[in-house]
Amino acid sequence: MALPASAVRAFEPPPQPERGAPACTTCPRWHSRVEAELAASRPGSVAASVCAGPPRGVSHGFNSGPLLEKTRKAPSSLAGAACAPLFALLSRGRRRRMHVLRRRWDLGSLCRALLTRGLAALGHSLKHVLGAIFSKIFGPLASVGNMDEKSNKLLLALVMLFLFAVIVLQYVCPGTECQLLRLHAFSSPVPDPYRSEDESSARFVPRYNFTRSDLLRKVDFDIKGDDLIVFLHIQKTGGTTFGRHLVRNIQLEQPCECRVGQKKCTCHRPGKRETWLFSRFSTGWSCGLHADWTELTSCVPSVVDGKRDSRLRPSRWRIFQILDAARNFYYITILRDPVSRYLSEWRHVQRGATWKASLHVCDGRPPTSEELPSCYTGDDWSGCPLKEFMDCPYNLANNRQVRMLSDLTLVGCYNLSVMPEKQRNKVLLESAKSNLKHMAFFGLTEFQRKTQYLFEKTFNMNFILPFTQYNTTRASSVEISEEIQKRIEGLNFLDMELYSYAKDLFLQRYQFMRQKDHQEARRKRQEQRRFLKGRLLQTHFLSQGQGQSQNLNQNQSQNPNPNANQNLTQNLTQNLTQNLVQNLTQSSSQKENRESPKHNPGKEQNDSTSNGANDYIGSVEKWR
C-alpha cells in the first residue's frame, strides 16, 4: 500500500541548507520565530548557542540533556527523523503557542525551585533561632536526656500552629465587623465615653432640687405634622457646630439636602414642602442675626405662617389660623462656660466681627442709640485690646447668655430707667432660668457626648456620627492672669450663676435618663426570664400529661372495667388541677409580695418609672 506524499516527506531526512542560507533549526527552546529563521548553521552561531541548553539555574524540562543526546546519537530513528518535519507541518500560530508554553514551563519550574529552597532555608534558620532562644531561656531546665531538642521541636510546632491559626482567621474574618475575633479578653475594658469626656462628672453632687417633670424630657416630636424645632443660637457657644449636626448628621426618612458651597440646607418634612427646623442652616437668619428669646417667640410664628399663607388661597387662611393653635414650637439652645465664651467673643471681635445686622427687636421696636450705644466709632472694633473690651459699659458681651434667654419685655427691653439695676438683674436671671428649664432641650459645649445623648433621648432622633469633644479652642489659647479672670467673672456674674444652674440641671437630667435606661434594660431581662420559665413549665406539663395518658391507655387495655377507667380519669384530672392551682397560688403570692410596698397606707401607687424617679430624687436629697 502506497503512503501519502506528506507521510513520505515526513520520513525523509531533513534537507541540508545551502551555504550562507538561514538554517531551519530544530531546537525546542526558540525565543522567537525571527531568531530561529536568522539562525546560522555554522558552529558558534545563534542557533548553536540557543540549542546549547537552558541557562544556569533553570530546570531542563523539555530541554533535558539526555533527550538532546539521544536525538543526536540516533538521527535515523523514527522520532529523530519525524521531529523536524512534523513540527514544520504545524501552523505558525500553533508553533508560537508551543514556544510560549515551553518558556512558561521553564520559568515556573525555576520559581518552584527557588521557592522550595527559600522556604527550606527559612525554616532551617527559624529552627536555629528558636532553638537558640529556647536554650537561652530554658537551658537550665533541659538537663535530662534529649530534652533540648524535644523542646525545640515542640516550640517550633506551636509557632507553626499559631501562624496557621492566624492565616485561617484572616480568611474567615478579614474585616473588623467580626466582633468575636477581637480578643476582648486580652484587651482592657472600653471606658464609658460619657464619663471619659469629663472626669468631674463622676464626683458630681447636685445643688438644686428638681422635680421629676423637670428631669424627664421626652418630646413627642411629629416631623410629619406641624411640629417645629427652633434653635436659639447664642454667639461663641459652639452653636455653629451643633447647627451643622442638625442638618447633616441626623438619621431621617428624608434627610436635609445640602449643596456644596452653600451654608443653607433644605430640610423638608417627608412628603411636604415645609421645614421642620428653624435655624441658621435651614431657614437662615429669618428673625435677625442671632435673634434672642424675645425676638424668636414673637417672630417665628409669623414667619412660618407667612411662608405658608403665601402658598395658600385666601379661602384657606382661616382654616390654618385655627390649626396654628395646635402647633408645637420646641426651643433648643447651647450654653458655654462664661469666661471661655467671653474670651472667644473678644477674639472674634478682634478679627473684625461686629454683628451689626442684629435687630434687637423688643416689644415691636428696635432700641434707640441712647438705649444701646456703641462701644466703637469706626466700621468695626478690630484689634481692640482685652482691657478696652472689658472697660466698655455698653458691651453686649457682658451677661450675653442671660440677656438672650430672658424675656426682655419684663424689664422694659433696653430702657435701663424702668427699674433699679439690682431688681432688673434679678428679674432677668429668674426669667432666663425659667425659660431654660422649660425648653425642650439645651446642651453644654463642655459635654458634647452627653449633649448628643440627651438630644437623642428627648426627640427620639439619632445622629449618624458621634460628637467630638474639642478641648483646645481659641479661648483656651489665651493666657490671662487670675486678676483678669476674676474681673471677667464679675462682669458676667449673671451668666456665671445661670451656667451653674444649667450645669446642675443638665447633669441631673443625664443621670436620670441613664438610670431610666438601666431600669428599662433590667425590666426587659426579667420579662425574658419569665417567658422562658413559662415555656419550660408548659413543656413540663405537656410531657407529664402525655405520660399519664399513656398510663391510662395501658390500664384501659389491661382493665376493661369501665368503673376503673373512670377512677383513673378522675385521678388524672385531679392531679393536673392541683398542680395548676399550686402554681397559680405561688405566682400570685410572689406578685403580692412584690406589690405589698405599693399598697402601704400613706403612699401613692406609681408605675416603675415613677418609682425610679422617686428613688433618684431621694438619693439626690441624701447627697445634699
GROMACS .gro file of C-alpha atoms in nm, residues 305-306 308-322:
model
   17
  305ASP     CA    1  -4.739   8.138   5.891
  306GLY     CA    2  -4.631   8.395   5.633
  308ARG     CA    3  -4.744   7.903   5.448
  309ASP     CA    4  -5.000   8.171   5.366
  310SER     CA    5  -4.804   8.278   5.061
  311ARG     CA    6  -4.865   7.932   4.912
  312LEU     CA    7  -5.235   7.909   5.004
  313ARG     CA    8  -5.555   8.054   4.864
  314PRO     CA    9  -5.731   8.319   5.076
  315SER     CA   10  -6.020   8.079   5.141
  316ARG     CA   11  -5.787   7.850   5.342
  317TRP     CA   12  -5.617   8.113   5.555
  318ARG     CA   13  -5.883   8.097   5.824
  319ILE     CA   14  -5.853   7.716   5.849
  320PHE     CA   15  -5.479   7.723   5.905
  321GLN     CA   16  -5.505   8.010   6.153
  322ILE     CA   17  -5.728   7.785   6.363
   0.00000   0.00000   0.00000
